[in-house]
Coordinates of C-alpha atoms in Angstrom, one line a residue:
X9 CA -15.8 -50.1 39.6
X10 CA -13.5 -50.2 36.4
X11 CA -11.6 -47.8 37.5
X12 CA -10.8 -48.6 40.6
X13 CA -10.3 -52.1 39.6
X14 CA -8.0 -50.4 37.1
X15 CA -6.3 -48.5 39.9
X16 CA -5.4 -51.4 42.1
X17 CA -4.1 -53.2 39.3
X18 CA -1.5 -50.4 38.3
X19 CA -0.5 -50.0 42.2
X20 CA 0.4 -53.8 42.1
X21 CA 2.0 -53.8 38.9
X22 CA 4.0 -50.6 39.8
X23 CA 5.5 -51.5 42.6
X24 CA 6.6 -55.3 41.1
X25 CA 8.5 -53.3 38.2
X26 CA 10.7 -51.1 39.9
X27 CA 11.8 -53.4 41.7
X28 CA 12.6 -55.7 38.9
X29 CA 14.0 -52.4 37.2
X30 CA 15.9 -51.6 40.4
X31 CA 17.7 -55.8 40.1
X32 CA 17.7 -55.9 37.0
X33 CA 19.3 -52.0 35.7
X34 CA 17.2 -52.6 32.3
X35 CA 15.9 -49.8 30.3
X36 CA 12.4 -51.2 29.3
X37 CA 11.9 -52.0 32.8
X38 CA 12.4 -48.6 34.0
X39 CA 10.0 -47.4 30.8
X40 CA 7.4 -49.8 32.1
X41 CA 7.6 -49.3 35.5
X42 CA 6.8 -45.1 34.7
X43 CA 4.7 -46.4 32.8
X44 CA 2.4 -47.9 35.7
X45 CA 3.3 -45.8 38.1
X46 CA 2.0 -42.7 35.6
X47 CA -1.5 -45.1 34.9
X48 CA -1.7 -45.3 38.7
X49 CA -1.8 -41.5 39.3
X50 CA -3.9 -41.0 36.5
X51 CA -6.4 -43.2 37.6
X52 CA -7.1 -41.0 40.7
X53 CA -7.9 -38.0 38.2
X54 CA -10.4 -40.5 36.5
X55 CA -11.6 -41.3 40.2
X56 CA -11.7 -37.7 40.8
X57 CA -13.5 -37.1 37.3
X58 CA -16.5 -39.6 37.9
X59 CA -16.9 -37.7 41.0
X60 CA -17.5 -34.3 39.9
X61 CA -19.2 -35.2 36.7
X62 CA -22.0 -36.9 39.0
X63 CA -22.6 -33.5 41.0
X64 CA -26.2 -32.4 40.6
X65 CA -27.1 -29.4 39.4
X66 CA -27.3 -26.2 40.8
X67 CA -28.0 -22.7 40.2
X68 CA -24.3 -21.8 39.8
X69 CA -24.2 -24.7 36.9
X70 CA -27.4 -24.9 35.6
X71 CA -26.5 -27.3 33.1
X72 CA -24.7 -29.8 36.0
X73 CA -21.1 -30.1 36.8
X74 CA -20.8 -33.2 33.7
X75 CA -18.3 -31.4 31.6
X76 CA -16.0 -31.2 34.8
X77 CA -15.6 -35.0 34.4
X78 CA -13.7 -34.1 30.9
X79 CA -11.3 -31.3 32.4
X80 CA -10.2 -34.2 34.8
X81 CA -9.6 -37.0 32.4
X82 CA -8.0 -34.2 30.1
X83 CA -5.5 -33.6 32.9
X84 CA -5.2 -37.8 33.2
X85 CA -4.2 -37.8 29.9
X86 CA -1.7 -35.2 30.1
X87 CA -0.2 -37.3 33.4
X88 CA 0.0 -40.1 30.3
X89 CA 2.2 -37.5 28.6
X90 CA 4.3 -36.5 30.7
X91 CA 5.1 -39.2 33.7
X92 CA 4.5 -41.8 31.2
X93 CA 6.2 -40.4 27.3
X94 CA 8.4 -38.4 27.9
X95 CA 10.1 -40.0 30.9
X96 CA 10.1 -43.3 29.0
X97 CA 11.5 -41.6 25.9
X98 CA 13.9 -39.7 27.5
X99 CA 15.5 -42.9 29.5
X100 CA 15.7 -45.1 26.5
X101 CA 17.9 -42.1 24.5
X102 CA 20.1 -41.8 27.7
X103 CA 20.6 -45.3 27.5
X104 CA 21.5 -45.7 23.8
X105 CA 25.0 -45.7 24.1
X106 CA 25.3 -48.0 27.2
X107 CA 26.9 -51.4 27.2
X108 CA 25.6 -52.9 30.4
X109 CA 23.7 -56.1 30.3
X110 CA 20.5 -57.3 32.1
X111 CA 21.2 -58.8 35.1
X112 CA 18.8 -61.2 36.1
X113 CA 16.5 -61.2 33.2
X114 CA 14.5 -64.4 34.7
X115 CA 12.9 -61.7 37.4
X116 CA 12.1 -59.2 34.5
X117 CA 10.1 -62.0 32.5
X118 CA 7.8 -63.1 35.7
X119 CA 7.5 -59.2 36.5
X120 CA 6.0 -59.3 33.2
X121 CA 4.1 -62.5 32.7
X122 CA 2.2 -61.1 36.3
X123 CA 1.7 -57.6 35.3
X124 CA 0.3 -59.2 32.0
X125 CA -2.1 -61.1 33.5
X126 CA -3.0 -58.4 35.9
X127 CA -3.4 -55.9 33.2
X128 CA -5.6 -58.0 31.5
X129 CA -8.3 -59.2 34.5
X130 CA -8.5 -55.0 33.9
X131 CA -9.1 -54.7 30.5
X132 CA -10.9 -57.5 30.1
X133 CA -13.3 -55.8 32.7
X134 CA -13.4 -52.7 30.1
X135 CA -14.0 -54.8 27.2
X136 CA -16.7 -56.6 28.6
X137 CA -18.9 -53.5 29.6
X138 CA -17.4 -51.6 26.0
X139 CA -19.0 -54.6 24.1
X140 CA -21.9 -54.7 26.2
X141 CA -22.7 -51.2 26.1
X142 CA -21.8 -51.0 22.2
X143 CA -24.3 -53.8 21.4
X144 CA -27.1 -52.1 23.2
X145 CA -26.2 -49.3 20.6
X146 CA -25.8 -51.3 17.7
X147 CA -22.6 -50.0 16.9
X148 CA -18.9 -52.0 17.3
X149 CA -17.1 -52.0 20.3
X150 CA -13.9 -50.3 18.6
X151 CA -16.3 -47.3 17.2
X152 CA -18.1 -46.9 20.6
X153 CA -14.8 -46.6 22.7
X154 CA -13.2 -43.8 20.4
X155 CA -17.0 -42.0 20.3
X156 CA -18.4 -41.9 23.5
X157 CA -18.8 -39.3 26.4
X158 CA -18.3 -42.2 28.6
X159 CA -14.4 -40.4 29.1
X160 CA -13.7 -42.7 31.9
X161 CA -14.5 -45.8 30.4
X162 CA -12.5 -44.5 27.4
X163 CA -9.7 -43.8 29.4
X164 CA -9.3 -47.1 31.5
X165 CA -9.6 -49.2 27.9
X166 CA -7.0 -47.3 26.1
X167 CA -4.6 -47.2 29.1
X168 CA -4.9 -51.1 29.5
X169 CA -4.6 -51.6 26.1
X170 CA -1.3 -49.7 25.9
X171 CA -0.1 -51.3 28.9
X172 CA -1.0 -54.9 27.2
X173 CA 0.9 -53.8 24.3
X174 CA 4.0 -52.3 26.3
X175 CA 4.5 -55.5 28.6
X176 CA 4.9 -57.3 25.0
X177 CA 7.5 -54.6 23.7
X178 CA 9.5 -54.6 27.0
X179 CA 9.8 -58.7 26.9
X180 CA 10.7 -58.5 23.8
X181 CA 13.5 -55.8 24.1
X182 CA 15.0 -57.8 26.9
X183 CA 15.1 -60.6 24.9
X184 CA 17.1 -60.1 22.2
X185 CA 19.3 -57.7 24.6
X186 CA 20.0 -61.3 25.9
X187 CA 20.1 -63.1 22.8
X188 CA 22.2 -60.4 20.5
X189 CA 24.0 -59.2 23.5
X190 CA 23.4 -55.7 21.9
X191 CA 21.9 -53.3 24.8
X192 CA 20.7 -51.2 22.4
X193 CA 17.7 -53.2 21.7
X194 CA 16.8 -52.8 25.8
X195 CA 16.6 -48.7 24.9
X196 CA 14.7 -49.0 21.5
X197 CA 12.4 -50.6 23.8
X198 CA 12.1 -48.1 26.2
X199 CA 11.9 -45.7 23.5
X200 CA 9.4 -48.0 21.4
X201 CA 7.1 -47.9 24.9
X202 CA 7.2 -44.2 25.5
X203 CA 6.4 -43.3 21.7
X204 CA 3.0 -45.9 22.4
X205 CA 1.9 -43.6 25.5
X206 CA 2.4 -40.5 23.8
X207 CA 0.1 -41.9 20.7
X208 CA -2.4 -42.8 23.4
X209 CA -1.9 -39.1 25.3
X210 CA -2.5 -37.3 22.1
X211 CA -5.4 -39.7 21.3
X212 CA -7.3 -39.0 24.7
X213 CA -6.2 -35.4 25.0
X214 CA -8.4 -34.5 21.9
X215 CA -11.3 -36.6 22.5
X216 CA -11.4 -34.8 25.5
X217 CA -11.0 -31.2 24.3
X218 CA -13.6 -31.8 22.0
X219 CA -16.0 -32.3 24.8
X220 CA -14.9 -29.7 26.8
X221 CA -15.4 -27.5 23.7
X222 CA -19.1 -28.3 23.3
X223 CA -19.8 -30.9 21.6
X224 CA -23.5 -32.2 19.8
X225 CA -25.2 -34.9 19.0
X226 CA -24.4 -37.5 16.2
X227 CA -27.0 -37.8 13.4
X228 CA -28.4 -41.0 14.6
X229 CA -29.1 -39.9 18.4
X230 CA -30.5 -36.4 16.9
X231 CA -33.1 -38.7 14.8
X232 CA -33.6 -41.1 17.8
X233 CA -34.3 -38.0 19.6
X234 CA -36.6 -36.7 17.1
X235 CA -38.8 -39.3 17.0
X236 CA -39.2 -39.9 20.6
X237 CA -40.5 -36.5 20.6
X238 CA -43.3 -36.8 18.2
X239 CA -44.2 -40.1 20.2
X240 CA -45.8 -37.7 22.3
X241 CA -48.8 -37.1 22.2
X242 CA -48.6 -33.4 22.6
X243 CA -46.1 -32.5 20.3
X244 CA -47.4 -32.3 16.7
X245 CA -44.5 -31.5 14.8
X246 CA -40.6 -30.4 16.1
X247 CA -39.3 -27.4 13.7
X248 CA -35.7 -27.1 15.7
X249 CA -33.3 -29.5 17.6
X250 CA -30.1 -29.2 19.3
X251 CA -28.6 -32.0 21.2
X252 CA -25.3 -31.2 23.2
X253 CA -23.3 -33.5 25.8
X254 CA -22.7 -31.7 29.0
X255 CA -21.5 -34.3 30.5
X256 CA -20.4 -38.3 30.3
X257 CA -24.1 -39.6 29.0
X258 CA -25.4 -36.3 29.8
X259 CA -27.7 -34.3 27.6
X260 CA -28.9 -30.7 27.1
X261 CA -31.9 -30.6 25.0
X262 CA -33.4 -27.7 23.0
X263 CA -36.4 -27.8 21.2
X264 CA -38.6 -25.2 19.0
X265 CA -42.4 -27.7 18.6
X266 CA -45.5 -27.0 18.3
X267 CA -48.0 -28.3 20.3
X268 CA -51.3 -30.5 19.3
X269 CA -54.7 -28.4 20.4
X270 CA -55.6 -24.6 20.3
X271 CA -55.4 -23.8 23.8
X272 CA -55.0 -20.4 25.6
X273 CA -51.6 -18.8 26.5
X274 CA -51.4 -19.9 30.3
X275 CA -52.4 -23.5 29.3
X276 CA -49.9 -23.6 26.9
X277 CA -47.2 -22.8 28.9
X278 CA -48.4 -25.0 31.3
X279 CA -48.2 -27.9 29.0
X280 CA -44.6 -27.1 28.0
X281 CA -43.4 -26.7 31.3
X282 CA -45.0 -30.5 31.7
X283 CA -43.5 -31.8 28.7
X284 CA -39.9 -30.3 29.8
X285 CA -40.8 -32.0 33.1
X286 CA -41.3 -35.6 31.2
X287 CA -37.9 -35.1 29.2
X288 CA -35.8 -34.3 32.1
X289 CA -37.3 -37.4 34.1
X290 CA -35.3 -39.3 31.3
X291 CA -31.9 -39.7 33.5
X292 CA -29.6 -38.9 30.4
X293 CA -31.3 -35.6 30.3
X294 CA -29.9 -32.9 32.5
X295 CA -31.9 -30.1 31.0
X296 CA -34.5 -29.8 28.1
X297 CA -35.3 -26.0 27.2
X298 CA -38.5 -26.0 24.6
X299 CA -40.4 -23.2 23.1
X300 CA -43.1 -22.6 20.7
X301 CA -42.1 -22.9 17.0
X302 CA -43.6 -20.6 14.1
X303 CA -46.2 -20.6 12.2
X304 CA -44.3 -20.7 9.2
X305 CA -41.2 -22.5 10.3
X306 CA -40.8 -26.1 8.5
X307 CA -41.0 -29.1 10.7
X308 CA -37.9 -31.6 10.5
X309 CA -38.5 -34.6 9.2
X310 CA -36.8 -37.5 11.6
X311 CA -37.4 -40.7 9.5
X312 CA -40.2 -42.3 11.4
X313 CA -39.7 -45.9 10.8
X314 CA -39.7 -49.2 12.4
X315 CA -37.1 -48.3 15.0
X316 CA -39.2 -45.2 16.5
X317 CA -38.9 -44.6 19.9
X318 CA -42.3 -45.1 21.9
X319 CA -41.6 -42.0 23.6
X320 CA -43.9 -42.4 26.5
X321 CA -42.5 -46.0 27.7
X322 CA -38.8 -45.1 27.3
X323 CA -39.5 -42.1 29.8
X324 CA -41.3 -44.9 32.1
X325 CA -38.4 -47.1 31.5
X326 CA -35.9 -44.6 32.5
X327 CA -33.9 -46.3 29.8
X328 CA -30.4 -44.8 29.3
X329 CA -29.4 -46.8 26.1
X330 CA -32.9 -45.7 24.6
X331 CA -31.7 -42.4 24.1
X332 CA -28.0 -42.2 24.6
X333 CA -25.7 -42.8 21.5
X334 CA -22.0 -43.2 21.3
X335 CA -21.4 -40.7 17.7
X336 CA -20.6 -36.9 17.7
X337 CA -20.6 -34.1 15.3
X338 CA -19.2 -31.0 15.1
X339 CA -23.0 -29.7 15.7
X340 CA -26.5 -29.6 15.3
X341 CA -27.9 -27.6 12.0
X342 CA -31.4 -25.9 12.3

C-alpha cells in the first residue's frame, strides 16, 4: 500500500510539473519534474519487487525467490540515477549561461506548494509504519530505515524524502532567480536537485548490493535467535548459528544443536525434522537446515536474560517482530 500510494502521488505530481516547466521555461522545474517522473517509473520496479520477493518456494529456489525483491529495487535505484541525476544535472549545466527569466513564477510556486503536500500525505505514510515498525524493535526510526531488508519500504522513505527536500531547493532557486534577476540561481538549482538524487541512488544502490551479495544476521537478531532456540525443550545446547536474509524479512537458518535425551538414530532424525518443521512455521523463516553438533564442539553462549524469547509461544504467535531485526553484519562467525 505504500508504494502504490507512493506511485500515485508521483503520477500526479509529474504531470503538474511539466506542465508548469513547459509555462514557465525554468530549469528547477524541468529538474523536478524528471525528478517525479523518474520516482514514478521506479515505483513500478518496487511494485514489481514486492511481487517476486513474495513468490513461494520451489524446487528451482529452494531458498524462495526473496532476494529477487533486491535485484528490482537495485534496478529502481539505478532509474533514480539515471532519469532522475544525471538528467537533472545535465540541464542545470546547459542552462548556466542562459539569461532568460521565469515566466510566470506564481504557477511554479502552487505546482510546488501541491506537490509538497502531496509528497508528504506519502512520506508521512512511510514514516508512520518506519516508526512503528522501529519501535517494535527497539531501535530508532532513522537506524531501522538505513538497516532493514524491508528494501521497499526503504526505498519509498528515501525517495519522498528527497523529493520533500528538492521541492524546497527548486522554490527556492526560483526565488531569488526572481528577486536577483540572475538566472543562474534557477540552474544551481537544478544542479543542486540532481546532485540530491544521485546521493540517494548511491545510497540505495549499495544497500541493495549488499543484500543481493548475501548478507547475515546482526548480533542482536543472532542472540535473539539463540535464545529462542534453547527455549525449546528439545534443544539442550546450540554449538553453531548462521542467520542470512534471503529475502525482505526473510530468513535462512542453520543450526549445529544437540538434542535433550539419548534416543536412537531414526528417532532422532525424526525429532529434527520436527523441530525444523516448528522453525519454519515461524513466517520470517523460509528455511531452517539443523544438524547434530559434536561431542566436543563448545556450545555458544547467547546471553540468556530477561529479554529471552519464549520460543514455543512466538512460534504460536507467528510473531514477525519477535524474531526479525533491522541490523546486518558482514556475517555470522562459528
Amino acid at each position: 500500500m505504500t508504494v502504490l500510494i507512493a506511485f500515485l502521488a508521483n503520477v500526479l505530481v509529474a504531470i503538474a510539473k511539466t506542465v508548469a516547466a513547459i509555462i514557465t521555461s525554468s530549469a528547477s522545474m524541468v529538474a523536478e519534474a524528471a525528478h517525479s517522473w523518474a520516482d514514478a517509473g521506479n515505483e513500478i520496479f518496487l511494485l514489481i519487487a514486492d511481487r517476486q520477493g513474495a513468490r513461494k518456494k520451489d524446487e528451482r529456489h529452494p531458498l524462495g525467490y526473496g532476494r529477487s525483491a533486491f535485484v528490482w529495487s537495485l534496478i529502481a535505484a539505478f532509474g533514480i540515477f539515471t532519469a532522475g541525476a544525471i538528467v537533472s544535472i545535465m540541464h542545470g549545466i546547459q542552462e548556466l549561461g542562459s539569461d532568460e527569466p521565469v515566466e510566470s513564477p506564481v504557477i511554479a510556486y502552487i505546482v510546488l506548494g501541491i506537490a509538497f503536500v502531496l509528497e508528504g500525505a506519502s512520506f508521512t505514510q512511510a514514516v508512520i509504519r518506519s516508526r512503528r515498525l522501529a519501535r517494535e524493535r527497539g531501535s530508532s526510526t532513522w537506524d531501522f530505515v538505513i538497516e532493514t531488508s524491508d528494501t521497499t519500504l526503504r526505498a519509498v522513505f528515501f525517495e519522498d524524502a528527497a523529493a520533500l527536500i528538492g521541492l524546497v531547493i527548486a522554490g527556492g532557486s526560483i526565488a531569488i532567480h526572481e528577486a536577483t534577476g540572475e538566472a543562474i540561481w534557477d540552474a544551481v538549482g537544478s544542479i543542486l536537485v540532481g546532485i540530491l538524487l544521485a546521493v540517494v541512488a548511491v545510497l540505495l544502490i549499495g544497500r541493495n548490493l549488499a543484500f543481493i551479495v548475501g548478507t547475515s544476521a546482526s548480533p542482536e537478531l543472532r542472540s535473539r535467535v539463540g535464545r529462542a532456540l534453547l527455549e525449546d525443550p528439545a534443544i539442550e545446547r546450540v554449538t553453531y548459528l548462521h542467520i542470512e536474509y534471503v529475502g525482505p524479512n526473510r530468513l535462512f537458518i542453520v543450526a549445529e544443536i544437540d538434542l535433550s535425551g539419548d534416543e536412537r538414530e531414526h528417532d532422532v532424525a525424526r525429532r529434527l525434522r520436527e523441530v525444523e518443521r516448528q522453525i519454519e512455521a515461524h513466517e520470517v523463516v523460509e528455511t531452517a537446515v539443523l544438524s547434530l553438533s559434536v561431542d566436543d564442539e563448545p556450545s555458544l553462549d547467547f546471553g540468556r536474560d530477561a529479554e529471552a524469547l519464549d520460543y514455543s509461544a512466538t512460534l504460536r504467535a507467528g510473531a514477525a517482530t519477535d524474531l526479525v531485526d533491522p541490523g546486518v553484519v558482514d556475517g555470522a562467525q562459528r
